[in-house]
Short mmCIF file of the C-alpha atoms (twelve columns), coordinates in Angstrom:
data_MODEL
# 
_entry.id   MODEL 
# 
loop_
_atom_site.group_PDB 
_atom_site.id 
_atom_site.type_symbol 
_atom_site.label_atom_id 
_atom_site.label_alt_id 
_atom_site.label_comp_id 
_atom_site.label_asym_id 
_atom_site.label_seq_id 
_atom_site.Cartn_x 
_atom_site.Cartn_y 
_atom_site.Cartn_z 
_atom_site.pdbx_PDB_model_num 
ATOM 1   C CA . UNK A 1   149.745 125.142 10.921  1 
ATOM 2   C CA . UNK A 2   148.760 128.586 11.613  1 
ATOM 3   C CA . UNK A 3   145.657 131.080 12.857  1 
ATOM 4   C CA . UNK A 4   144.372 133.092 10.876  1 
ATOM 5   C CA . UNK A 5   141.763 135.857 11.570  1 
ATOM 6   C CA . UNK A 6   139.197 137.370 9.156   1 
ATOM 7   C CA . UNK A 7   135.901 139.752 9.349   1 
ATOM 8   C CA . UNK A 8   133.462 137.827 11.423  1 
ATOM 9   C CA . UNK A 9   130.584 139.920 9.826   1 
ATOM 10  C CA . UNK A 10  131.942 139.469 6.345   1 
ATOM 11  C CA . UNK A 11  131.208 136.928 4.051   1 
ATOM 12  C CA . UNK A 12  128.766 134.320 2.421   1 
ATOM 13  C CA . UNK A 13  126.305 133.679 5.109   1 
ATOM 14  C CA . UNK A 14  125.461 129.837 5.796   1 
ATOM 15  C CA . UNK A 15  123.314 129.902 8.980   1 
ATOM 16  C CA . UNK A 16  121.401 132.790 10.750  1 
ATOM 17  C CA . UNK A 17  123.360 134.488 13.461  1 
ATOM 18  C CA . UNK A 18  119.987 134.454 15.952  1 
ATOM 19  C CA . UNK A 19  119.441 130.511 15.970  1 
ATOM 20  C CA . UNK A 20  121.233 127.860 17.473  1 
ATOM 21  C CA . UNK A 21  124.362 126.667 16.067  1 
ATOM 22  C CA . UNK A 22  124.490 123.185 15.851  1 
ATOM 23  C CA . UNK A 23  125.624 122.141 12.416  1 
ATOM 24  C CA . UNK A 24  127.696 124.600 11.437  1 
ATOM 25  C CA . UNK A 25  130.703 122.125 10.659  1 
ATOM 26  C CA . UNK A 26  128.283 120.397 8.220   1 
ATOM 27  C CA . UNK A 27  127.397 123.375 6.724   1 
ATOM 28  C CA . UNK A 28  130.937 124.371 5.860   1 
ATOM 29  C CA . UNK A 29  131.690 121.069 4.878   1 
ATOM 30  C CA . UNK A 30  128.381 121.284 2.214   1 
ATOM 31  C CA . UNK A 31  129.991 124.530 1.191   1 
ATOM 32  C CA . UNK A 32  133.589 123.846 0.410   1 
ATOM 33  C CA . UNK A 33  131.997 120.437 -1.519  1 
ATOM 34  C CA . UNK A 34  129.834 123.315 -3.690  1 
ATOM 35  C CA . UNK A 35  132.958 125.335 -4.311  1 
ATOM 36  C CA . UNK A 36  134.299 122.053 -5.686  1 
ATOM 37  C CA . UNK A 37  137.554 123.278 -4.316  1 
ATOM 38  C CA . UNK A 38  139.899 120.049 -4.965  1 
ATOM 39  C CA . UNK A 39  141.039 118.380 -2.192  1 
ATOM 40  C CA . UNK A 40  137.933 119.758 0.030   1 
ATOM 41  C CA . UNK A 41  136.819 115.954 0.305   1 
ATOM 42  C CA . UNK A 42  140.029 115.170 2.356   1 
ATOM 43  C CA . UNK A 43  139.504 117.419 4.853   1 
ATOM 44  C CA . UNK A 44  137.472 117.776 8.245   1 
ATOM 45  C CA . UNK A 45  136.188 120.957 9.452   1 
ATOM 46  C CA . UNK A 46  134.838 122.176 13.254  1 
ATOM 47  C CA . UNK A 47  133.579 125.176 13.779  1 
ATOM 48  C CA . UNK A 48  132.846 126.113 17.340  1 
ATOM 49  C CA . UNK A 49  132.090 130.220 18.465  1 
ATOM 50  C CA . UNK A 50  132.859 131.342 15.479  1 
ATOM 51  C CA . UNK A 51  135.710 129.687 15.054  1 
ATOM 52  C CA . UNK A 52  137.399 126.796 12.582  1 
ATOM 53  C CA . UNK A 53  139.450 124.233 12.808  1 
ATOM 54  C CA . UNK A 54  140.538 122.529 9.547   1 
ATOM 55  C CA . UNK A 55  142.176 119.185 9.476   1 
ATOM 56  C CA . UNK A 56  143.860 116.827 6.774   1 
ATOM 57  C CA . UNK A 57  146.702 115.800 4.694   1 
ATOM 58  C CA . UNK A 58  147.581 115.270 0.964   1 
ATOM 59  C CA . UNK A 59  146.693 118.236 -0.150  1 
ATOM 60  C CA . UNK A 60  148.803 121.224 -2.189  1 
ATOM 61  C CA . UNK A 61  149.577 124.270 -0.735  1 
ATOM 62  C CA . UNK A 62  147.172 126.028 -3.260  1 
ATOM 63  C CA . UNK A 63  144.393 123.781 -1.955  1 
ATOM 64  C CA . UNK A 64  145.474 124.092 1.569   1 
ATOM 65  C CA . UNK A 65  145.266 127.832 1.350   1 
ATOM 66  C CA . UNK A 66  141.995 128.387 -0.991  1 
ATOM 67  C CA . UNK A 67  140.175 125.556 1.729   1 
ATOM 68  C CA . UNK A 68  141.384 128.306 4.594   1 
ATOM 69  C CA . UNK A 69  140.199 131.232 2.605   1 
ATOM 70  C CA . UNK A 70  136.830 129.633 1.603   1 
ATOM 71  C CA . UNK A 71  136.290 128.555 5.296   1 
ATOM 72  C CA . UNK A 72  136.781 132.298 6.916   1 
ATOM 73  C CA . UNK A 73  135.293 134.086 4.050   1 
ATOM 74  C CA . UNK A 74  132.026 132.886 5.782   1 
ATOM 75  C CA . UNK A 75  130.288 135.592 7.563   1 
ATOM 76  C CA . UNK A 76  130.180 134.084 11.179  1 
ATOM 77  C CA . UNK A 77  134.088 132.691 10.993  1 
ATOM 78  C CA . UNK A 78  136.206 135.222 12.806  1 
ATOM 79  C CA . UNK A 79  139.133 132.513 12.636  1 
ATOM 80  C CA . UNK A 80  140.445 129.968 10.800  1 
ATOM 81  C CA . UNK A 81  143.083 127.414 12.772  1 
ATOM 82  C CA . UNK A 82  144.813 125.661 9.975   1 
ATOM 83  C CA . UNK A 83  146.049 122.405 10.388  1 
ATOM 84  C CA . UNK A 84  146.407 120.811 7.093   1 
ATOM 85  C CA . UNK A 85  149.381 118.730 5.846   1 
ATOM 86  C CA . UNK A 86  150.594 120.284 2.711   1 
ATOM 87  C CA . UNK A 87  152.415 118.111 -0.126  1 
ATOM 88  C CA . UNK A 88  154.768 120.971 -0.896  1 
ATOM 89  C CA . UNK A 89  155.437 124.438 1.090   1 
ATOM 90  C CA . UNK A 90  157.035 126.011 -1.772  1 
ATOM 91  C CA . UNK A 91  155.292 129.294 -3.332  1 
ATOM 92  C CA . UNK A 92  152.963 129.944 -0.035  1 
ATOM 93  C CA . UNK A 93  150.676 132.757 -1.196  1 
ATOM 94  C CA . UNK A 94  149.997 136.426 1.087   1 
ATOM 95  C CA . UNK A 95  146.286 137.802 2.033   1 
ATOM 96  C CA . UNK A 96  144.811 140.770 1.248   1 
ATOM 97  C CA . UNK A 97  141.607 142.050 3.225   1 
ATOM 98  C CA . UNK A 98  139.416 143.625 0.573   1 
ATOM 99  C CA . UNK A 99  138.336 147.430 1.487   1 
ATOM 100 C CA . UNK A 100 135.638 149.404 0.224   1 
ATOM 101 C CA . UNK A 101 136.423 150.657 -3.331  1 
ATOM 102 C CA . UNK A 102 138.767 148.119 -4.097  1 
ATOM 103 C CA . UNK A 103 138.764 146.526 -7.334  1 
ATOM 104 C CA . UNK A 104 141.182 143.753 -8.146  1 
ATOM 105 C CA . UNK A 105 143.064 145.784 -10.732 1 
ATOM 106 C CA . UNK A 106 143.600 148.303 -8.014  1 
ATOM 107 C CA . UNK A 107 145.409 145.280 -5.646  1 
ATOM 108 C CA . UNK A 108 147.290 143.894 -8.171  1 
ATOM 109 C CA . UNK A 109 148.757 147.459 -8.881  1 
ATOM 110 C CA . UNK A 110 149.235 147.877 -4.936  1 
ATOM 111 C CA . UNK A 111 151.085 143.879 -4.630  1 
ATOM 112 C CA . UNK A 112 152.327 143.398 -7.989  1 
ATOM 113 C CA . UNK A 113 153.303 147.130 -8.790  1 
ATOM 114 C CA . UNK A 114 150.977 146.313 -11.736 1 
ATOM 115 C CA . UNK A 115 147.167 146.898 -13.063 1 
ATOM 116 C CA . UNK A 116 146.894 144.406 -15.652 1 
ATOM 117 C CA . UNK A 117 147.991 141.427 -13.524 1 
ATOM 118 C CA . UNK A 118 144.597 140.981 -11.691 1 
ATOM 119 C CA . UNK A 119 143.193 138.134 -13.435 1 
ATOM 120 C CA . UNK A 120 146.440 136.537 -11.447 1 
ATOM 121 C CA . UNK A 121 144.669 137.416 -8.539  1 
ATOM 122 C CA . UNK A 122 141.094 136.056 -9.965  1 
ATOM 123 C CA . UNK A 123 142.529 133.458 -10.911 1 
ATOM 124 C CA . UNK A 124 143.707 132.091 -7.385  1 
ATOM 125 C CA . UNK A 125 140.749 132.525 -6.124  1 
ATOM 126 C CA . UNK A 126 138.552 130.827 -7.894  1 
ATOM 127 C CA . UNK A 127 136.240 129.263 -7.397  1 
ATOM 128 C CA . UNK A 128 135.347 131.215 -4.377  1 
ATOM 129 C CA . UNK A 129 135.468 134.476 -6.859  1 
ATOM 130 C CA . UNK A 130 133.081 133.571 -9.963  1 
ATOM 131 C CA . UNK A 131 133.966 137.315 -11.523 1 
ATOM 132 C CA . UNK A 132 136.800 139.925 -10.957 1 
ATOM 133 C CA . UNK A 133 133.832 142.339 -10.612 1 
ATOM 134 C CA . UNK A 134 132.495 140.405 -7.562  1 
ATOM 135 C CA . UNK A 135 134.644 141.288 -4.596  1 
ATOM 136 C CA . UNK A 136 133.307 142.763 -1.458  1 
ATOM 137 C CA . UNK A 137 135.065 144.571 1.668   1 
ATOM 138 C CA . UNK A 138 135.946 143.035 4.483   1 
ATOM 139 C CA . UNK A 139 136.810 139.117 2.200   1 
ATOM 140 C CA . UNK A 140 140.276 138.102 2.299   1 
ATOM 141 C CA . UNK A 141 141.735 136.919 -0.729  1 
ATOM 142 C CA . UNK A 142 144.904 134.770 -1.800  1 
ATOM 143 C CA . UNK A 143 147.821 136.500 -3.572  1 
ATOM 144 C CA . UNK A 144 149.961 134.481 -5.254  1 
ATOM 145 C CA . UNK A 145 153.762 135.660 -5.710  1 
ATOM 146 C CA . UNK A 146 154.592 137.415 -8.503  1 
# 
């Protein structure tokens, strides 16, 4: 379990910020089912003020943590409250908060001491990420260990 905060203004934007809320847990849920992020069916989301709760069990870690980074990389999700039951804890992955002029070779020099080892990076967060070329500041992204 664990809170986790992210850029409220940044992200994929599922509702307007000027009408009412209601359905907003729906609409996340719809989302994560688009990402076809494995797993995403056993889990329950509420979002409430601009915050998330996710709920479940059965899951991996890597599906536990791309779920949480899918959920607050939604512009109007300033937190994510994490409550799913991994299968394994082994290998639990770091965040990095994109900032303007970042590219992903440029993080995986800065975390891995290495250029070339983006796709690494790409590669754990897909399918939120459809291209290394498609990162914006402000998203928080998964880095795997080395």
């Amino acid at each position: 379990m664990g809170i986790f905060s992210f850029v409220k203004e940044a992200g994929e934007k599922l509702w307007d910020n000027l009408t009412d809320h209601k359905g907003q847990s729906d609409k996340v849920a719809d989302h994560l089912k688009k990402l076809n992020i494995p797993g995403a069916d056993k889990v329950q989301v509420n979002v409430t003020d601009g915050k998330a709760s996710v709920t479940g069990d059965g899951l991996t870690q890597e599906q536990k943590e791309k779920i949480q980074i899918a959920v607050g990389n939604i512009a109007g999700v300033s937190e994510v409250e994490n409550n799913i039951t991994a299968s394994d804890t082994s290998g639990e992955a770091t965040y990095y908060q994109v900032k303007s002029g970042d590219t992903l070779s440029a993080i995986s020099k800065t975390v891995y001491g290495d250029a070339s080892q983006y796709n690494k990076i790409f590669e754990a967060n897909r399918p939120m990420l459809s291209s290394p070329d498609k990162i914006y500041p402000g998203q928080t992204l998964r880095i795997p260990k080395a």
